[in-house]
Short mmCIF file of C-alpha atoms in Angstrom, two decimals:
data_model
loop_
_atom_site.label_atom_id
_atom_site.label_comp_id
_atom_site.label_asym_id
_atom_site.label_seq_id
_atom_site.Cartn_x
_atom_site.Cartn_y
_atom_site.Cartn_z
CA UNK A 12 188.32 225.25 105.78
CA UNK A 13 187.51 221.75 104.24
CA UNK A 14 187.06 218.25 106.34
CA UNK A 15 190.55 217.27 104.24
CA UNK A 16 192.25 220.52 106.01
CA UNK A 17 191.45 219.61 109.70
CA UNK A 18 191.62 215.92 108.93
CA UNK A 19 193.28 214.76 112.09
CA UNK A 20 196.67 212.65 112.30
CA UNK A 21 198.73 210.12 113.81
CA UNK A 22 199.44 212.30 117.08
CA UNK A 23 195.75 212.63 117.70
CA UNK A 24 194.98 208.84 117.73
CA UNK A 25 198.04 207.92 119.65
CA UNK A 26 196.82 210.50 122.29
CA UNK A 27 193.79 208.45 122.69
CA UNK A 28 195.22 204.90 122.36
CA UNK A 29 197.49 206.32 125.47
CA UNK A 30 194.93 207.68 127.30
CA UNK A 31 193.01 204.73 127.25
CA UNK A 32 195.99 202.15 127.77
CA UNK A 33 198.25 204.45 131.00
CA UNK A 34 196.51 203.50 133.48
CA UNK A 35 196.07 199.92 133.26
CA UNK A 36 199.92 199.93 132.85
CA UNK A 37 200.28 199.54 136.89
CA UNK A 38 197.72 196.38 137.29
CA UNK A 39 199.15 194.77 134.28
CA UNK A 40 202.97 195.44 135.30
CA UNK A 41 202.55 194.06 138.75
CA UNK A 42 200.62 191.00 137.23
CA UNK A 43 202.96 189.96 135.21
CA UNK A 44 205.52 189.87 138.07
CA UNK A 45 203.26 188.94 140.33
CA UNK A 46 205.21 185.84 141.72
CA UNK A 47 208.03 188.45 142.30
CA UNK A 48 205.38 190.80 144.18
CA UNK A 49 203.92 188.06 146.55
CA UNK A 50 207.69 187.26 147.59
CA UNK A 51 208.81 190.45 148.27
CA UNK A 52 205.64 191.93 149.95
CA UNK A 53 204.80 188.11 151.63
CA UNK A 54 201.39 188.18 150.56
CA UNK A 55 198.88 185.76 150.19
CA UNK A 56 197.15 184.31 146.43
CA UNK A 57 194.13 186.43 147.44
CA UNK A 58 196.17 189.92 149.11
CA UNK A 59 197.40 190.07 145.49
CA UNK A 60 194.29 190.02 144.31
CA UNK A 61 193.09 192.72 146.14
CA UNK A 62 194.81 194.99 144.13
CA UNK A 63 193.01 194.67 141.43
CA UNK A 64 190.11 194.57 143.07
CA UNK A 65 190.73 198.02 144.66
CA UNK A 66 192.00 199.37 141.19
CA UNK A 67 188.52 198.05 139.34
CA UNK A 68 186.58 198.79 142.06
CA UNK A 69 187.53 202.74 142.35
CA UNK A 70 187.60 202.59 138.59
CA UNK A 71 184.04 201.51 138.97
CA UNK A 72 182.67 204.03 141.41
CA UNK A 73 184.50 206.80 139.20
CA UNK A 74 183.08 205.48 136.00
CA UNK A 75 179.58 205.65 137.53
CA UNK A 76 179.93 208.87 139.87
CA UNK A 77 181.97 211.02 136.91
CA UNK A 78 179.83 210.37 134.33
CA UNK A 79 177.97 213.52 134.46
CA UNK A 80 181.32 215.46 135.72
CA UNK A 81 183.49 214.13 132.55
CA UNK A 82 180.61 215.60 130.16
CA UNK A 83 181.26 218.97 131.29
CA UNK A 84 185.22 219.49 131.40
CA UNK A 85 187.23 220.13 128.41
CA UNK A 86 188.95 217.37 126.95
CA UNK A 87 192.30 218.87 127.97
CA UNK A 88 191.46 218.84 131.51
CA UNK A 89 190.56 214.98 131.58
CA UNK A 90 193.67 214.54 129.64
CA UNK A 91 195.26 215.92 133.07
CA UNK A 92 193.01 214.07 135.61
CA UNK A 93 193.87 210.68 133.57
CA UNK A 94 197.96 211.09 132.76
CA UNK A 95 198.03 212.90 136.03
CA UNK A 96 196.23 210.19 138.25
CA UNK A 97 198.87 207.36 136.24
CA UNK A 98 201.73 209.28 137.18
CA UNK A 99 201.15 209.53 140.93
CA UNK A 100 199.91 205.70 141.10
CA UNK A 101 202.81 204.49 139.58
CA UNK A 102 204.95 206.54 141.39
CA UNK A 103 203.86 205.78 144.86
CA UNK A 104 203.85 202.02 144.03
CA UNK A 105 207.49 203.06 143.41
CA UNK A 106 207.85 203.59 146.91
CA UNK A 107 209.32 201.09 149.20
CA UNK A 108 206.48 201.25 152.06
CA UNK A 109 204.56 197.62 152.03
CA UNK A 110 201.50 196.68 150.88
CA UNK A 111 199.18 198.72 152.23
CA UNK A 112 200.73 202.13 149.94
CA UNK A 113 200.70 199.49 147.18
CA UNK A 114 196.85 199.46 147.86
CA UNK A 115 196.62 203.17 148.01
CA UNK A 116 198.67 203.13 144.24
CA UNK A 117 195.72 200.77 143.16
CA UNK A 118 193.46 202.85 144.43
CA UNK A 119 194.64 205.90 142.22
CA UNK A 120 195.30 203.94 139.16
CA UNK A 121 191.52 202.78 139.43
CA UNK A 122 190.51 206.44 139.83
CA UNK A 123 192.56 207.23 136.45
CA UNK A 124 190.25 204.22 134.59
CA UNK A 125 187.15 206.92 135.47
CA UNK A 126 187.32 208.93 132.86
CA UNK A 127 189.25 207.51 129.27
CA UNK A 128 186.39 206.01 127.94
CA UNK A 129 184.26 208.76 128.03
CA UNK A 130 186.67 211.53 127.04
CA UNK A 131 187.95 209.59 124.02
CA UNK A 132 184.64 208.79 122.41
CA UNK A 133 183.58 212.63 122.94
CA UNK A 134 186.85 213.45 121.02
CA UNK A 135 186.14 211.04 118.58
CA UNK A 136 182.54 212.66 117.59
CA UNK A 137 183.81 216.40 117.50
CA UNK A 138 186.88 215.94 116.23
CA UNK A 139 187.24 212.83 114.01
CA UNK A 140 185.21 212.46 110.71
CA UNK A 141 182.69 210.28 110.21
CA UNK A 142 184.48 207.36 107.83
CA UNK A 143 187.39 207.22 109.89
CA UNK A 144 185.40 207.12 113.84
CA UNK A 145 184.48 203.55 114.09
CA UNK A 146 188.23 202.16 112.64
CA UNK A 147 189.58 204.97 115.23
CA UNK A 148 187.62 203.97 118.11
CA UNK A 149 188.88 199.60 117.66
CA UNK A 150 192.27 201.38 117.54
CA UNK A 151 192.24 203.64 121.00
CA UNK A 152 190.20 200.46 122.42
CA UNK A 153 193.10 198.63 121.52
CA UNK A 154 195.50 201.03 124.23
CA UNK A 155 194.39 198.99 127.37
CA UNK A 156 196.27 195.58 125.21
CA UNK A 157 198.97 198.03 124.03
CA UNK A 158 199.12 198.83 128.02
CA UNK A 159 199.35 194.58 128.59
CA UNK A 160 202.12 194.29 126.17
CA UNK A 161 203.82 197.21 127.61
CA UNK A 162 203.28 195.70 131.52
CA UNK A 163 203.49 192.25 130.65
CA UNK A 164 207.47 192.64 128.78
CA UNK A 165 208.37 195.53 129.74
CA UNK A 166 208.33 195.07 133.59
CA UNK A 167 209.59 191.71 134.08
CA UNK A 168 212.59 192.97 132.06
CA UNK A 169 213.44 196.06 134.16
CA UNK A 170 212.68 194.43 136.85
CA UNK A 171 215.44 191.67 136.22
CA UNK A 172 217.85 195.10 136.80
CA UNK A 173 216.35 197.41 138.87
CA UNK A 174 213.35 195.53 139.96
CA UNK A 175 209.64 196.03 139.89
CA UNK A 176 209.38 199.23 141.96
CA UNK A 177 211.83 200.66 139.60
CA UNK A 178 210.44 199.40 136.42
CA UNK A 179 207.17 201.22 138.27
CA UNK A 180 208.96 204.29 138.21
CA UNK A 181 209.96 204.25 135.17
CA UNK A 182 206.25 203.84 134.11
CA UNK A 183 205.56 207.19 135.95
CA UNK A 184 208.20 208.85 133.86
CA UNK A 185 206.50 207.69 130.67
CA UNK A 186 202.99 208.97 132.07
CA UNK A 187 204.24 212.51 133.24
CA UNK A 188 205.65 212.81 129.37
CA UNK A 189 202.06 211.52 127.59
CA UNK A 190 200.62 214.16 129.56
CA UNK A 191 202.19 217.04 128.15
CA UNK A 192 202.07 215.59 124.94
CA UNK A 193 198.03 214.96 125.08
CA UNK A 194 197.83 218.82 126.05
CA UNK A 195 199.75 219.89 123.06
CA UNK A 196 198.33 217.62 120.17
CA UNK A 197 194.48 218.32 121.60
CA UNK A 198 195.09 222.12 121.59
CA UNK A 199 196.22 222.09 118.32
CA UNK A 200 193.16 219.54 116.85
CA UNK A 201 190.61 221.58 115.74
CA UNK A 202 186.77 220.57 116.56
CA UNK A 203 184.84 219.02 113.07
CA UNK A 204 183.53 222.27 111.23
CA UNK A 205 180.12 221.22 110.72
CA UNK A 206 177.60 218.57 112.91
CA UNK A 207 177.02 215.64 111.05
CA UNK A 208 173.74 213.39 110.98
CA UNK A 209 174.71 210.75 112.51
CA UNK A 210 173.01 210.09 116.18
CA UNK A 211 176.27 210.84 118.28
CA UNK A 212 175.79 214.32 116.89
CA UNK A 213 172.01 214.84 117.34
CA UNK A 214 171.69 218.50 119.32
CA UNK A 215 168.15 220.29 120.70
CA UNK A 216 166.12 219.05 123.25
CA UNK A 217 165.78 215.52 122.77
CA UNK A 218 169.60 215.24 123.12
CA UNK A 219 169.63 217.03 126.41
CA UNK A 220 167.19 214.22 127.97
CA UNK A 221 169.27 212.48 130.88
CA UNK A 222 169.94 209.22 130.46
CA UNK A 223 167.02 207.17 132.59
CA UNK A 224 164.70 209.39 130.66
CA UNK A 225 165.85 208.64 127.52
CA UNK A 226 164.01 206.90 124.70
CA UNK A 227 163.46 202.97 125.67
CA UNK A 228 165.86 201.57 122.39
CA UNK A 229 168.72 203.63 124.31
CA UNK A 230 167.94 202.86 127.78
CA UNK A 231 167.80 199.11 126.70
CA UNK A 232 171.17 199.71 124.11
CA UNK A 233 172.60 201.18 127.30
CA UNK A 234 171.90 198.51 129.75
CA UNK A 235 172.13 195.46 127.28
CA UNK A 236 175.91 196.68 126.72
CA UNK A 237 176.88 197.26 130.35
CA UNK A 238 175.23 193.91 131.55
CA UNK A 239 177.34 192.12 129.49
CA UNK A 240 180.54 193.76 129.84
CA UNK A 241 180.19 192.86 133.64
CA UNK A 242 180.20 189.72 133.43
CA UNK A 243 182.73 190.10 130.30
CA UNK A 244 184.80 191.85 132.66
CA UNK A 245 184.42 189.05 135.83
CA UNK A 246 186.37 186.61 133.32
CA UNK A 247 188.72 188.99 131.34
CA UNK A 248 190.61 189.83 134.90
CA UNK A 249 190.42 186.73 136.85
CA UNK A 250 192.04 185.51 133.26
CA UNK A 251 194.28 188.53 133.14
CA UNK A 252 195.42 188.88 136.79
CA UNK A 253 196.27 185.19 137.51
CA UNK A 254 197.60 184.37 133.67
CA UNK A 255 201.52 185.04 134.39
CA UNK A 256 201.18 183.04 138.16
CA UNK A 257 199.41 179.97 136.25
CA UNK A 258 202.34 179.77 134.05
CA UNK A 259 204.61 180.06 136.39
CA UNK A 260 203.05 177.73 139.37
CA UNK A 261 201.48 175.55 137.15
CA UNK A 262 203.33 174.75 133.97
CA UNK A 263 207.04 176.12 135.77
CA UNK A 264 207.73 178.93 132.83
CA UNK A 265 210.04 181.67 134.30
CA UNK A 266 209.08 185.02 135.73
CA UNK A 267 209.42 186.35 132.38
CA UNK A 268 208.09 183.83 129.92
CA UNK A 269 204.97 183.65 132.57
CA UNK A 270 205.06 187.63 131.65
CA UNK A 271 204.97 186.33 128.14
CA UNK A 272 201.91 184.51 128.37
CA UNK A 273 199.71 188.49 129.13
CA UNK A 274 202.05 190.01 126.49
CA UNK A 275 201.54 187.53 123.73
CA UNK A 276 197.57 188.18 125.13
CA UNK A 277 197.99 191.95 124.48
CA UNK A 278 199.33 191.46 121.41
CA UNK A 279 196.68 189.32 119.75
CA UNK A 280 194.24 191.81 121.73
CA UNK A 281 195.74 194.77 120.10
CA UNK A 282 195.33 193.21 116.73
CA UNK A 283 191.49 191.93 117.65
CA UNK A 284 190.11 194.79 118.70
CA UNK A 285 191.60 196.78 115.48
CA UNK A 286 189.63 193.94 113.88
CA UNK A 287 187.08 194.21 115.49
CA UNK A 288 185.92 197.63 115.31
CA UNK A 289 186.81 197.67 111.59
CA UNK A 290 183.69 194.64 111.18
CA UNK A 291 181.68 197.51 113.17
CA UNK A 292 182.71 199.88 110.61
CA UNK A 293 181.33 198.01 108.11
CA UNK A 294 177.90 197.08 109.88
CA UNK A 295 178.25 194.39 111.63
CA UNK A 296 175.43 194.48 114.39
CA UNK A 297 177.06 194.14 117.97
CA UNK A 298 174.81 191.67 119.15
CA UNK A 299 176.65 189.13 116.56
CA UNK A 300 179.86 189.89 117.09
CA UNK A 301 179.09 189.83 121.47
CA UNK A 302 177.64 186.17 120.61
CA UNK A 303 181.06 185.55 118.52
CA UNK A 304 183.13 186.98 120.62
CA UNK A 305 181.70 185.24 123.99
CA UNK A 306 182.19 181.51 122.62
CA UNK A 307 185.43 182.06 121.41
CA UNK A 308 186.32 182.95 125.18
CA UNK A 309 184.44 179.57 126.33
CA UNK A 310 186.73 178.22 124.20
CA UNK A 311 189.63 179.83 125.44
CA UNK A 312 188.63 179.18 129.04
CA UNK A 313 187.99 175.59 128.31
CA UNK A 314 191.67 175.17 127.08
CA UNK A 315 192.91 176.62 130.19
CA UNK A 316 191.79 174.29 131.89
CA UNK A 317 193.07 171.44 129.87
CA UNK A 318 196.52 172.83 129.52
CA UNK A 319 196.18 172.33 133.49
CA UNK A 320 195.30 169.20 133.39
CA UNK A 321 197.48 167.52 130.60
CA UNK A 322 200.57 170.15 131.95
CA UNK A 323 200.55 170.92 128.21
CA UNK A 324 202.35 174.60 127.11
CA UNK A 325 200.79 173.96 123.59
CA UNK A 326 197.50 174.26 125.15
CA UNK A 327 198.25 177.13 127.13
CA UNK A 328 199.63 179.17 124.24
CA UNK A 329 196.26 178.37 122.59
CA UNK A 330 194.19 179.06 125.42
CA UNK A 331 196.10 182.66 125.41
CA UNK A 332 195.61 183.55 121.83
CA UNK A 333 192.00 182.72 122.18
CA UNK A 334 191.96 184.73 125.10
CA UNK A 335 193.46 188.00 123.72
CA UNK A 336 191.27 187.58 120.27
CA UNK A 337 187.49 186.89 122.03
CA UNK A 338 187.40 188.87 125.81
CA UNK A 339 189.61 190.89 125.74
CA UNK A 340 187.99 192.61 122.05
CA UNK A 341 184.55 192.91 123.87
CA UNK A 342 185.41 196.38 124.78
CA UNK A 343 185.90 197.94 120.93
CA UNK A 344 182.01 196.28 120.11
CA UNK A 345 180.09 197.59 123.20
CA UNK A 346 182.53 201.52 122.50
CA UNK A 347 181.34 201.06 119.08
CA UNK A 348 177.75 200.49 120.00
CA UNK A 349 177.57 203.36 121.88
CA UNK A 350 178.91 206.14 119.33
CA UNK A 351 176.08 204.24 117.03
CA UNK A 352 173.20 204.90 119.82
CA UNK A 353 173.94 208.04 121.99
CA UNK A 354 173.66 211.62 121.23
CA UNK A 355 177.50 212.91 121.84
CA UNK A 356 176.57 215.37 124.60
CA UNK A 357 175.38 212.12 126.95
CA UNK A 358 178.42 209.63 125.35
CA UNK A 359 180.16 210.70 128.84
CA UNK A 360 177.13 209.50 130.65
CA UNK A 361 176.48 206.71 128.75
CA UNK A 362 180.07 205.60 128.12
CA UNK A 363 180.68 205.90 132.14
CA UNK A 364 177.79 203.72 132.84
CA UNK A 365 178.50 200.50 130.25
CA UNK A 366 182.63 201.30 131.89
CA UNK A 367 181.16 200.77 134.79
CA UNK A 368 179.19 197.66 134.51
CA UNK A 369 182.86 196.54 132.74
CA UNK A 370 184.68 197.68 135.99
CA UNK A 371 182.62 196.09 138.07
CA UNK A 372 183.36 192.46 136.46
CA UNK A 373 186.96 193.11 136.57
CA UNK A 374 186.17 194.17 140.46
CA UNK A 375 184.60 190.85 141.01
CA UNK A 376 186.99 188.57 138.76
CA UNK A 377 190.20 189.12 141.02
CA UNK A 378 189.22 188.56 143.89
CA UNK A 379 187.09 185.53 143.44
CA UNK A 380 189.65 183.95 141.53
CA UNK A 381 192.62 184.45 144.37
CA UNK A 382 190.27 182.67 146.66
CA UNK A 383 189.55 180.06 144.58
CA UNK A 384 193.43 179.83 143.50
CA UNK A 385 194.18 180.04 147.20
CA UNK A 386 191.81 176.64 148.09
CA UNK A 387 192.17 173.39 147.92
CA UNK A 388 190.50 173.11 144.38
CA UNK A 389 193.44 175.73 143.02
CA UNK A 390 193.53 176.87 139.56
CA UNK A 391 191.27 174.18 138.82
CA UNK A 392 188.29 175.34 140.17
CA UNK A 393 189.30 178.48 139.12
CA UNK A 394 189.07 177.58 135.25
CA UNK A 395 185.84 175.83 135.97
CA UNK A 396 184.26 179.10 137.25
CA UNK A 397 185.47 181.32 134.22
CA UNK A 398 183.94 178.98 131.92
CA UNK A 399 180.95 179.41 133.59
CA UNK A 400 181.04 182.88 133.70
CA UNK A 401 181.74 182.83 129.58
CA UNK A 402 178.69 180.44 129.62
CA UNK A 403 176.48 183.56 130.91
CA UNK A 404 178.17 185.71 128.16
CA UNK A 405 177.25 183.57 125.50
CA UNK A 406 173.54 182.86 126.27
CA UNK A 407 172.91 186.79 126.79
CA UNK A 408 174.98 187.54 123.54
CA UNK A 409 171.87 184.86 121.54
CA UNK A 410 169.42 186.82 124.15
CA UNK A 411 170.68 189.67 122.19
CA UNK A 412 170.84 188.13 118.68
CA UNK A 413 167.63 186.78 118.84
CA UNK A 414 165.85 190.33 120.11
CA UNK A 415 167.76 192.30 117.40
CA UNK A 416 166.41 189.64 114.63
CA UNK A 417 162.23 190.01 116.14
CA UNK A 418 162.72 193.75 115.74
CA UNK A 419 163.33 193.68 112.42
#
């Protein structure tokens, strides 16, 4: 049978873009009625951002305990353990029961963030030729903006009508479907007929060598990546959590032009990260595009601020698009870098420990910024502190540059 015969299709890359987007649906939904949330559950700033710290933070400890676990399960069974994890956190946010299930919901949506990463690149090496893998993998990346679009419109809307616990359950419906939909389109996707050259398909002993023993280039590609998506990840989700409440406290939109603001952010994320991974398809070395990619988000976080302080929408739209086109396309580049560096039998290893590093910032970012919303400084000192943190990102990205260049 030729490649052009088991040349996979649209079902198979819609599979993955799911798998990576369901389970952020529940963080992203309850952000973007987040004002609605706080009211109903009487919560504090800060209790709200708990949730997401919970979520991130299991999705963390998953990401770094699974690693090894994810490499050795079939890609149908993951499938399973991801829809299947959605489903039940969506549904038991569905339930009327205060905050404390609501935590519990978090809790299992993190879980569900464990394993996506890993599973999807694996499927990407076995069963996706080699010219199409890099384009694919800036499109699947693209499912956790596809996820904010989803969240960001889709909930405030329903929950206008039935309200956010039943726009939740409606989410769990959509999960419980993508499962059995995953199952049938991987069963019927064939594994690549012959190993190509490329280092995600390297096989005999050398690709068998666990990670911390692993050559020093891929230790330090490995490390490099997962540095920076932490504190990537610290700004993306105090940005992402707190985007739809700053628009709505701050600059008085409605609950659902504040949800909007994260959808409009999806949208241009969606489109970036496509964009993104296609410049990685073509060569571009990640340590340029990290450098790129971190002062556009200065940028961004810089014009929060200012629509703040001027009370300016123009500004904030701006601040947004920047937003979704710089942080929130970091994931795609350090994915990308990965299926360039590591063998495919450790990409569940390796792609668990960079996820985690990423899930540790969005741990962090949440909850620091609903203190520093809840203080006297407010959103203020909030904006101050993500431009910081972009700061960081953009003097490791030139650490990075400037090590790639000496090498050569």
């Amino acid at each position: 049978m030729s490649v052009k015969e088991v040349r996979p299709g649209f079902g198979l890359l819609a599979i993955l873009l799911s798998a990576v987007g369901i389970a952020p649906l529940l963080n992203y939904g309850l952000s973007a009625t987040s004002d609605l949330v706080i009211r109903d559950l009487g919560i504090t700033e800060s209790q709200f951002g708990l949730l997401a710290t919970v979520c991130f933070g299991c999705a963390a400890i998953g990401n770094a305990a699974f690693g090894k676990f994810s490499d050795r399960q079939p890609d149908t069974r993951l499938m399973l353990i991801i829809f299947g994890a959605a489903t039940l956190a969506l549904g038991l946010a569905a339930v009327n029961a205060g905050y404390i299930l609501l935590l519990v919901a978090a809790g299992v949506s993190g879980l569900a963030q464990s394993f996506p990463n890993g599973v999807t690149n694996r499927i990407l090496v076995q069963r996706v030729p080699s010219e199409q893998r890099i384009n694919w993998t800036g499109i699947k990346q693209s499912g956790v903006q596809v996820s904010q679009l989803i969240g960001s419109v889709g909930f405030p809307l329903l929950a206008a009508v039935i309200g956010w616990r039943g726009a939740s359950l409606t989410g769990a419906v959509l999960a419980a479907v993508l499962a059995i939909l995953a199952v049938r389109i991987l069963n019927s996707t064939p594994l690549l007929q012959a190993p190509e050259s490329s280092p995600s398909k390297q096989s005999g002993p050398k690709s068998e060598t666990p990670i911390a023993q692993a050559a020093p280039s891929t230790r330090y590609v490995i490390y490099a990546l997962t540095l920076f998506g932490f504190i990537n990840g610290v700004g993306v989700q105090a940005t992402n959590v707190y985007l739809a409440l700053f628009a709505v406290r701050e600059l008085h939109f409605s609950l659902i032009a504040g949800g909007l603001t994260a959808a409009v952010a999806g949208v241009v994320g969606v489109s970036a990260r496509v964009g993104w991974g296609r410049m990685m398809s073509r060569g571009i070395a990640a340590p340029k595009l990290l450098l790129l990619l971190a002062s556009l988000a200065t940028c961004g976080a810089v014009s929060f601020l200012l629509s703040e302080q001027w009370h300016c929408a123009t500004l904030l739209w701006v601040a947004v698009i920047l937003h979704g086109a710089s942080a929130l396309g970091v994931s795609v580049v350090l994915m990308a870098a990965l299926l360039r560096a590591v063998p495919a039998n450790r990409l569940g290893s390796a792609s668990g420990i960079v996820s985690a590093g990423q899930f540790g910032g969005f741990t962090v970012g949440p909850l620091a910024m609903g203190l520093l919303v809840g203080s006297a400084g407010g959103f203020t000192v909030g904006w101050i502190c993500v431009i910081g943190v972009y700061l960081c990102c953009t003097a490791l990205g030139l650490v990075l540059v400037l090590r790639s260049a000496s090498r050569r």
